[in-house]
Amino acid sequence: MQDDGFRLTLLIMEESKRQKQVAKLILEEMSAIFQREGMNIVDGGMISISKVVVTPDLLEARIYVSFFQIKDPEAMLHKIVDRTSEWRKFLGLKVKNQLRRVPELQFYNDDTLDYVAKMDEIFKKINEERDQTKTETEQ
């Protein structure tokens, strides 16, 4: 009985083929829209859409935006969120023949790059400490 509940949970959590198709379409079109509107390069930094997740009912799209060398990512995300209706309109013009309804757009900061940099720094410190300990024990 517990196995069935576990399998059901896994089935619910897994994205359907259509969700993946719609997410890929939105990712491609939103990337093109950001590029056309000049939102991919701002203040010497870069903005890219790293991932799109679509809800099972296809009515919401969660768009994860990655910032590279942007001084204030939260302020930039706020600027993007303020233009959500404009982005949705542009997207609707592009996908009107593929989708019955344009999903509501929600933007999130994808801090994966920051996390990777932080982890690299931690590993670097660990290796330096290990090397320092090794040289001290050899002397």
Short mmCIF file of N, CA and C in Angstrom, two decimals:
data_model
loop_
_atom_site.label_atom_id
_atom_site.label_comp_id
_atom_site.label_asym_id
_atom_site.label_seq_id
_atom_site.Cartn_x
_atom_site.Cartn_y
_atom_site.Cartn_z
N MET A 1 0.82 -1.19 0.00
CA MET A 1 0.00 0.00 0.00
C MET A 1 0.86 1.26 0.00
N GLN A 2 1.95 1.25 0.77
CA GLN A 2 2.83 2.41 0.80
C GLN A 2 3.52 2.59 -0.54
N ASP A 3 3.82 1.50 -1.20
CA ASP A 3 4.47 1.59 -2.51
C ASP A 3 3.60 2.33 -3.51
N ASP A 4 2.30 2.04 -3.50
CA ASP A 4 1.39 2.69 -4.45
C ASP A 4 1.35 4.20 -4.22
N GLY A 5 1.30 4.62 -2.96
CA GLY A 5 1.32 6.05 -2.66
C GLY A 5 2.60 6.70 -3.10
N PHE A 6 3.72 5.99 -2.91
CA PHE A 6 5.02 6.52 -3.32
C PHE A 6 5.08 6.66 -4.84
N ARG A 7 4.60 5.63 -5.55
CA ARG A 7 4.60 5.70 -7.02
C ARG A 7 3.69 6.81 -7.51
N LEU A 8 2.54 6.97 -6.87
CA LEU A 8 1.61 8.03 -7.24
C LEU A 8 2.26 9.39 -7.06
N THR A 9 2.98 9.57 -5.96
CA THR A 9 3.69 10.83 -5.71
C THR A 9 4.72 11.09 -6.79
N LEU A 10 5.46 10.06 -7.19
CA LEU A 10 6.45 10.22 -8.24
C LEU A 10 5.80 10.59 -9.57
N LEU A 11 4.66 9.97 -9.88
CA LEU A 11 3.97 10.29 -11.12
C LEU A 11 3.49 11.73 -11.14
N ILE A 12 3.02 12.20 -9.99
CA ILE A 12 2.52 13.57 -9.92
C ILE A 12 3.67 14.56 -10.07
N MET A 13 4.81 14.24 -9.49
CA MET A 13 5.94 15.16 -9.51
C MET A 13 6.63 15.21 -10.87
N GLU A 14 6.54 14.16 -11.65
CA GLU A 14 7.23 14.12 -12.93
C GLU A 14 6.48 14.96 -13.96
N GLU A 15 7.23 15.73 -14.72
CA GLU A 15 6.63 16.56 -15.75
C GLU A 15 6.14 15.72 -16.92
N SER A 16 5.02 16.11 -17.47
CA SER A 16 4.50 15.42 -18.64
C SER A 16 5.25 15.88 -19.89
N LYS A 17 5.07 15.14 -20.94
CA LYS A 17 5.72 15.49 -22.21
C LYS A 17 5.26 16.86 -22.68
N ARG A 18 3.97 17.14 -22.54
CA ARG A 18 3.43 18.42 -22.97
C ARG A 18 3.98 19.57 -22.12
N GLN A 19 4.11 19.35 -20.82
CA GLN A 19 4.71 20.38 -19.96
C GLN A 19 6.11 20.72 -20.42
N LYS A 20 6.88 19.69 -20.73
CA LYS A 20 8.25 19.90 -21.18
C LYS A 20 8.28 20.63 -22.51
N GLN A 21 7.36 20.28 -23.42
CA GLN A 21 7.32 20.95 -24.71
C GLN A 21 6.98 22.44 -24.56
N VAL A 22 5.98 22.72 -23.73
CA VAL A 22 5.57 24.10 -23.52
C VAL A 22 6.68 24.89 -22.83
N ALA A 23 7.33 24.27 -21.85
CA ALA A 23 8.43 24.93 -21.15
C ALA A 23 9.57 25.27 -22.11
N LYS A 24 9.90 24.33 -22.99
CA LYS A 24 10.96 24.57 -23.96
C LYS A 24 10.57 25.70 -24.91
N LEU A 25 9.32 25.70 -25.37
CA LEU A 25 8.84 26.75 -26.26
C LEU A 25 8.93 28.12 -25.58
N ILE A 26 8.48 28.19 -24.34
CA ILE A 26 8.51 29.46 -23.60
C ILE A 26 9.95 29.90 -23.37
N LEU A 27 10.83 28.97 -23.04
CA LEU A 27 12.24 29.31 -22.82
C LEU A 27 12.84 29.93 -24.08
N GLU A 28 12.61 29.29 -25.22
CA GLU A 28 13.17 29.80 -26.48
C GLU A 28 12.59 31.16 -26.84
N GLU A 29 11.28 31.29 -26.74
CA GLU A 29 10.64 32.55 -27.13
C GLU A 29 10.97 33.69 -26.17
N MET A 30 10.98 33.40 -24.87
CA MET A 30 11.32 34.45 -23.90
C MET A 30 12.78 34.88 -24.04
N SER A 31 13.66 33.93 -24.34
CA SER A 31 15.07 34.30 -24.56
C SER A 31 15.18 35.23 -25.76
N ALA A 32 14.44 34.92 -26.83
CA ALA A 32 14.45 35.78 -28.01
C ALA A 32 13.85 37.15 -27.71
N ILE A 33 12.79 37.18 -26.92
CA ILE A 33 12.15 38.44 -26.54
C ILE A 33 13.11 39.28 -25.71
N PHE A 34 13.76 38.66 -24.73
CA PHE A 34 14.73 39.40 -23.91
C PHE A 34 15.85 39.96 -24.77
N GLN A 35 16.31 39.17 -25.73
CA GLN A 35 17.38 39.63 -26.61
C GLN A 35 16.90 40.80 -27.46
N ARG A 36 15.72 40.68 -28.04
CA ARG A 36 15.18 41.73 -28.90
C ARG A 36 14.92 43.02 -28.12
N GLU A 37 14.47 42.90 -26.87
CA GLU A 37 14.16 44.07 -26.06
C GLU A 37 15.38 44.64 -25.35
N GLY A 38 16.55 44.03 -25.57
CA GLY A 38 17.77 44.53 -24.96
C GLY A 38 17.92 44.18 -23.50
N MET A 39 17.20 43.16 -23.06
CA MET A 39 17.27 42.76 -21.65
C MET A 39 18.34 41.70 -21.40
N ASN A 40 19.01 41.24 -22.45
CA ASN A 40 20.02 40.20 -22.23
C ASN A 40 21.36 40.80 -21.79
N ILE A 41 21.63 42.05 -22.16
CA ILE A 41 22.85 42.72 -21.72
C ILE A 41 22.44 44.06 -21.12
N VAL A 42 22.65 44.19 -19.80
CA VAL A 42 22.24 45.39 -19.08
C VAL A 42 23.37 45.81 -18.15
N ASP A 43 23.73 47.08 -18.22
CA ASP A 43 24.76 47.65 -17.33
C ASP A 43 26.05 46.83 -17.33
N GLY A 44 26.44 46.33 -18.48
CA GLY A 44 27.69 45.57 -18.57
C GLY A 44 27.56 44.13 -18.10
N GLY A 45 26.40 43.73 -17.63
CA GLY A 45 26.18 42.36 -17.19
C GLY A 45 25.24 41.64 -18.14
N MET A 46 25.06 40.37 -17.87
CA MET A 46 24.19 39.57 -18.74
C MET A 46 23.02 38.99 -17.96
N ILE A 47 21.90 38.90 -18.65
CA ILE A 47 20.71 38.28 -18.08
C ILE A 47 20.31 37.16 -19.03
N SER A 48 20.06 35.99 -18.49
CA SER A 48 19.60 34.89 -19.33
C SER A 48 18.52 34.10 -18.61
N ILE A 49 17.70 33.47 -19.38
CA ILE A 49 16.66 32.61 -18.82
C ILE A 49 17.25 31.21 -18.75
N SER A 50 17.38 30.71 -17.53
CA SER A 50 18.06 29.43 -17.35
C SER A 50 17.11 28.25 -17.37
N LYS A 51 15.87 28.47 -16.96
CA LYS A 51 14.95 27.34 -16.85
C LYS A 51 13.52 27.85 -16.83
N VAL A 52 12.62 27.04 -17.39
CA VAL A 52 11.19 27.34 -17.32
C VAL A 52 10.48 26.08 -16.85
N VAL A 53 9.64 26.24 -15.86
CA VAL A 53 8.84 25.12 -15.35
C VAL A 53 7.37 25.51 -15.52
N VAL A 54 6.61 24.62 -16.14
CA VAL A 54 5.20 24.88 -16.40
C VAL A 54 4.37 23.98 -15.49
N THR A 55 3.31 24.55 -14.93
CA THR A 55 2.43 23.76 -14.07
C THR A 55 1.68 22.73 -14.90
N PRO A 56 1.19 21.66 -14.28
CA PRO A 56 0.49 20.61 -15.04
C PRO A 56 -0.71 21.10 -15.85
N ASP A 57 -1.39 22.14 -15.38
CA ASP A 57 -2.54 22.66 -16.13
C ASP A 57 -2.12 23.65 -17.23
N LEU A 58 -0.83 23.89 -17.36
CA LEU A 58 -0.24 24.77 -18.39
C LEU A 58 -0.68 26.23 -18.24
N LEU A 59 -1.16 26.61 -17.07
CA LEU A 59 -1.65 27.98 -16.88
C LEU A 59 -0.63 28.91 -16.22
N GLU A 60 0.44 28.33 -15.67
CA GLU A 60 1.49 29.15 -15.07
C GLU A 60 2.85 28.68 -15.56
N ALA A 61 3.72 29.64 -15.83
CA ALA A 61 5.10 29.34 -16.21
C ALA A 61 6.02 30.04 -15.22
N ARG A 62 6.85 29.25 -14.57
CA ARG A 62 7.83 29.81 -13.63
C ARG A 62 9.15 29.94 -14.38
N ILE A 63 9.56 31.17 -14.57
CA ILE A 63 10.75 31.47 -15.37
C ILE A 63 11.89 31.84 -14.42
N TYR A 64 12.97 31.07 -14.52
CA TYR A 64 14.14 31.31 -13.67
C TYR A 64 15.16 32.11 -14.46
N VAL A 65 15.49 33.29 -13.94
CA VAL A 65 16.37 34.23 -14.62
C VAL A 65 17.73 34.22 -13.91
N SER A 66 18.78 34.12 -14.71
CA SER A 66 20.14 34.09 -14.18
C SER A 66 20.82 35.42 -14.50
N PHE A 67 21.50 35.97 -13.50
CA PHE A 67 22.18 37.25 -13.65
C PHE A 67 23.68 37.03 -13.54
N PHE A 68 24.42 37.63 -14.47
CA PHE A 68 25.88 37.53 -14.46
C PHE A 68 26.46 38.93 -14.46
N GLN A 69 27.22 39.26 -13.44
CA GLN A 69 27.85 40.57 -13.26
C GLN A 69 26.84 41.72 -13.26
N ILE A 70 25.70 41.46 -12.64
CA ILE A 70 24.71 42.51 -12.42
C ILE A 70 24.89 42.97 -10.98
N LYS A 71 25.05 44.29 -10.78
CA LYS A 71 25.35 44.81 -9.45
C LYS A 71 24.25 44.52 -8.43
N ASP A 72 23.00 44.69 -8.83
CA ASP A 72 21.88 44.46 -7.91
C ASP A 72 20.86 43.55 -8.58
N PRO A 73 21.05 42.23 -8.46
CA PRO A 73 20.13 41.28 -9.12
C PRO A 73 18.68 41.41 -8.65
N GLU A 74 18.48 41.71 -7.37
CA GLU A 74 17.11 41.83 -6.86
C GLU A 74 16.38 43.01 -7.50
N ALA A 75 17.06 44.12 -7.67
CA ALA A 75 16.45 45.29 -8.31
C ALA A 75 16.16 44.99 -9.78
N MET A 76 17.08 44.27 -10.44
CA MET A 76 16.87 43.92 -11.85
C MET A 76 15.68 42.96 -11.98
N LEU A 77 15.58 42.01 -11.07
CA LEU A 77 14.44 41.08 -11.09
C LEU A 77 13.14 41.85 -10.88
N HIS A 78 13.18 42.84 -10.01
CA HIS A 78 12.00 43.67 -9.77
C HIS A 78 11.59 44.42 -11.06
N LYS A 79 12.57 44.92 -11.80
CA LYS A 79 12.29 45.61 -13.07
C LYS A 79 11.64 44.64 -14.07
N ILE A 80 12.14 43.42 -14.09
CA ILE A 80 11.58 42.41 -15.00
C ILE A 80 10.15 42.07 -14.59
N VAL A 81 9.93 41.87 -13.30
CA VAL A 81 8.60 41.53 -12.79
C VAL A 81 7.61 42.66 -13.08
N ASP A 82 8.06 43.90 -12.97
CA ASP A 82 7.19 45.05 -13.25
C ASP A 82 6.67 45.04 -14.69
N ARG A 83 7.41 44.43 -15.59
CA ARG A 83 7.02 44.38 -17.00
C ARG A 83 6.38 43.05 -17.39
N THR A 84 5.90 42.29 -16.41
CA THR A 84 5.36 40.96 -16.67
C THR A 84 4.25 40.97 -17.71
N SER A 85 3.33 41.91 -17.62
CA SER A 85 2.22 41.95 -18.59
C SER A 85 2.74 42.20 -20.00
N GLU A 86 3.77 43.02 -20.10
CA GLU A 86 4.38 43.30 -21.41
C GLU A 86 5.04 42.04 -21.97
N TRP A 87 5.78 41.31 -21.11
CA TRP A 87 6.43 40.07 -21.55
C TRP A 87 5.38 39.06 -21.99
N ARG A 88 4.28 38.97 -21.24
CA ARG A 88 3.22 38.00 -21.57
C ARG A 88 2.58 38.35 -22.92
N LYS A 89 2.41 39.65 -23.17
CA LYS A 89 1.83 40.09 -24.45
C LYS A 89 2.76 39.69 -25.60
N PHE A 90 4.07 39.98 -25.47
CA PHE A 90 5.04 39.61 -26.50
C PHE A 90 5.04 38.10 -26.72
N LEU A 91 5.00 37.35 -25.62
CA LEU A 91 5.00 35.89 -25.72
C LEU A 91 3.73 35.42 -26.43
N GLY A 92 2.60 36.01 -26.10
CA GLY A 92 1.33 35.64 -26.73
C GLY A 92 1.36 35.83 -28.23
N LEU A 93 1.99 36.90 -28.69
CA LEU A 93 2.09 37.14 -30.13
C LEU A 93 2.92 36.06 -30.82
N LYS A 94 3.90 35.52 -30.11
CA LYS A 94 4.79 34.50 -30.68
C LYS A 94 4.20 33.09 -30.65
N VAL A 95 3.44 32.77 -29.59
CA VAL A 95 2.99 31.38 -29.40
C VAL A 95 1.49 31.20 -29.64
N LYS A 96 0.84 32.19 -30.23
CA LYS A 96 -0.61 32.11 -30.38
C LYS A 96 -1.07 30.92 -31.21
N ASN A 97 -0.23 30.42 -32.09
CA ASN A 97 -0.62 29.27 -32.91
C ASN A 97 -0.26 27.93 -32.26
N GLN A 98 0.55 27.95 -31.20
CA GLN A 98 0.95 26.71 -30.53
C GLN A 98 0.20 26.45 -29.24
N LEU A 99 -0.26 27.53 -28.58
CA LEU A 99 -0.92 27.39 -27.28
C LEU A 99 -2.32 28.00 -27.33
N ARG A 100 -3.24 27.35 -26.65
CA ARG A 100 -4.59 27.90 -26.57
C ARG A 100 -4.63 29.13 -25.67
N ARG A 101 -3.87 29.04 -24.60
CA ARG A 101 -3.85 30.15 -23.63
C ARG A 101 -2.42 30.41 -23.21
N VAL A 102 -2.05 31.68 -23.18
CA VAL A 102 -0.70 32.05 -22.74
C VAL A 102 -0.66 31.96 -21.22
N PRO A 103 0.31 31.21 -20.69
CA PRO A 103 0.37 31.06 -19.24
C PRO A 103 0.72 32.36 -18.52
N GLU A 104 0.31 32.43 -17.27
CA GLU A 104 0.72 33.54 -16.41
C GLU A 104 2.22 33.36 -16.15
N LEU A 105 2.96 34.44 -16.19
CA LEU A 105 4.42 34.36 -16.03
C LEU A 105 4.81 34.78 -14.62
N GLN A 106 5.68 33.98 -14.02
CA GLN A 106 6.24 34.30 -12.72
C GLN A 106 7.76 34.22 -12.86
N PHE A 107 8.45 35.26 -12.42
CA PHE A 107 9.90 35.31 -12.57
C PHE A 107 10.57 35.08 -11.22
N TYR A 108 11.64 34.27 -11.26
CA TYR A 108 12.40 33.95 -10.06
C TYR A 108 13.88 34.13 -10.35
N ASN A 109 14.63 34.49 -9.31
CA ASN A 109 16.08 34.62 -9.44
C ASN A 109 16.70 33.23 -9.36
N ASP A 110 17.42 32.83 -10.39
CA ASP A 110 18.12 31.55 -10.38
C ASP A 110 19.52 31.82 -9.86
N ASP A 111 19.75 31.46 -8.61
CA ASP A 111 21.04 31.74 -7.99
C ASP A 111 21.98 30.54 -8.06
N THR A 112 21.79 29.69 -9.03
CA THR A 112 22.64 28.50 -9.18
C THR A 112 24.09 28.88 -9.39
N LEU A 113 24.36 29.90 -10.20
CA LEU A 113 25.73 30.32 -10.45
C LEU A 113 26.39 30.81 -9.17
N ASP A 114 25.65 31.56 -8.36
CA ASP A 114 26.18 32.02 -7.07
C ASP A 114 26.48 30.84 -6.17
N TYR A 115 25.58 29.86 -6.17
CA TYR A 115 25.76 28.67 -5.35
C TYR A 115 27.00 27.90 -5.79
N VAL A 116 27.18 27.74 -7.10
CA VAL A 116 28.35 27.03 -7.62
C VAL A 116 29.64 27.77 -7.24
N ALA A 117 29.64 29.08 -7.38
CA ALA A 117 30.83 29.87 -7.01
C ALA A 117 31.13 29.74 -5.52
N LYS A 118 30.09 29.75 -4.71
CA LYS A 118 30.27 29.60 -3.26
C LYS A 118 30.84 28.23 -2.93
N MET A 119 30.31 27.18 -3.57
CA MET A 119 30.81 25.82 -3.33
C MET A 119 32.26 25.69 -3.80
N ASP A 120 32.59 26.28 -4.95
CA ASP A 120 33.98 26.25 -5.43
C ASP A 120 34.91 26.90 -4.41
N GLU A 121 34.49 28.01 -3.85
CA GLU A 121 35.30 28.71 -2.85
C GLU A 121 35.50 27.84 -1.60
N ILE A 122 34.45 27.17 -1.18
CA ILE A 122 34.55 26.28 -0.01
C ILE A 122 35.51 25.13 -0.29
N PHE A 123 35.38 24.51 -1.47
CA PHE A 123 36.29 23.41 -1.82
C PHE A 123 37.73 23.88 -1.94
N LYS A 124 37.91 25.08 -2.45
CA LYS A 124 39.26 25.64 -2.56
C LYS A 124 39.88 25.82 -1.18
N LYS A 125 39.09 26.34 -0.22
CA LYS A 125 39.58 26.51 1.14
C LYS A 125 39.92 25.17 1.78
N ILE A 126 39.06 24.18 1.55
CA ILE A 126 39.30 22.84 2.11
C ILE A 126 40.61 22.27 1.57
N ASN A 127 40.81 22.39 0.26
CA ASN A 127 42.04 21.88 -0.35
C ASN A 127 43.28 22.62 0.16
N GLU A 128 43.17 23.94 0.33
CA GLU A 128 44.29 24.71 0.86
C GLU A 128 44.63 24.28 2.28
N GLU A 129 43.60 24.08 3.10
CA GLU A 129 43.82 23.63 4.48
C GLU A 129 44.43 22.24 4.51
N ARG A 130 43.95 21.36 3.62
CA ARG A 130 44.50 20.01 3.55
C ARG A 130 45.96 20.04 3.12
N ASP A 131 46.28 20.85 2.12
CA ASP A 131 47.67 20.98 1.67
C ASP A 131 48.55 21.56 2.77
N GLN A 132 48.04 22.54 3.49
CA GLN A 132 48.79 23.16 4.58
C GLN A 132 49.04 22.15 5.70
N THR A 133 48.04 21.36 6.03
CA THR A 133 48.18 20.34 7.07
C THR A 133 49.16 19.27 6.64
N LYS A 134 49.12 18.89 5.37
CA LYS A 134 50.02 17.87 4.83
C LYS A 134 51.47 18.36 4.90
N THR A 135 51.74 19.62 4.54
CA THR A 135 53.11 20.15 4.58
C THR A 135 53.60 20.27 6.01
N GLU A 136 52.69 20.60 6.94
CA GLU A 136 53.09 20.72 8.35
C GLU A 136 53.44 19.36 8.92
N THR A 137 52.73 18.31 8.56
CA THR A 137 53.01 16.98 9.10
C THR A 137 54.29 16.40 8.47
N GLU A 138 54.62 16.81 7.26
CA GLU A 138 55.84 16.32 6.60
C GLU A 138 57.08 16.95 7.22
N GLN A 139 56.95 18.13 7.80
CA GLN A 139 58.12 18.83 8.38
C GLN A 139 58.38 18.37 9.72
#
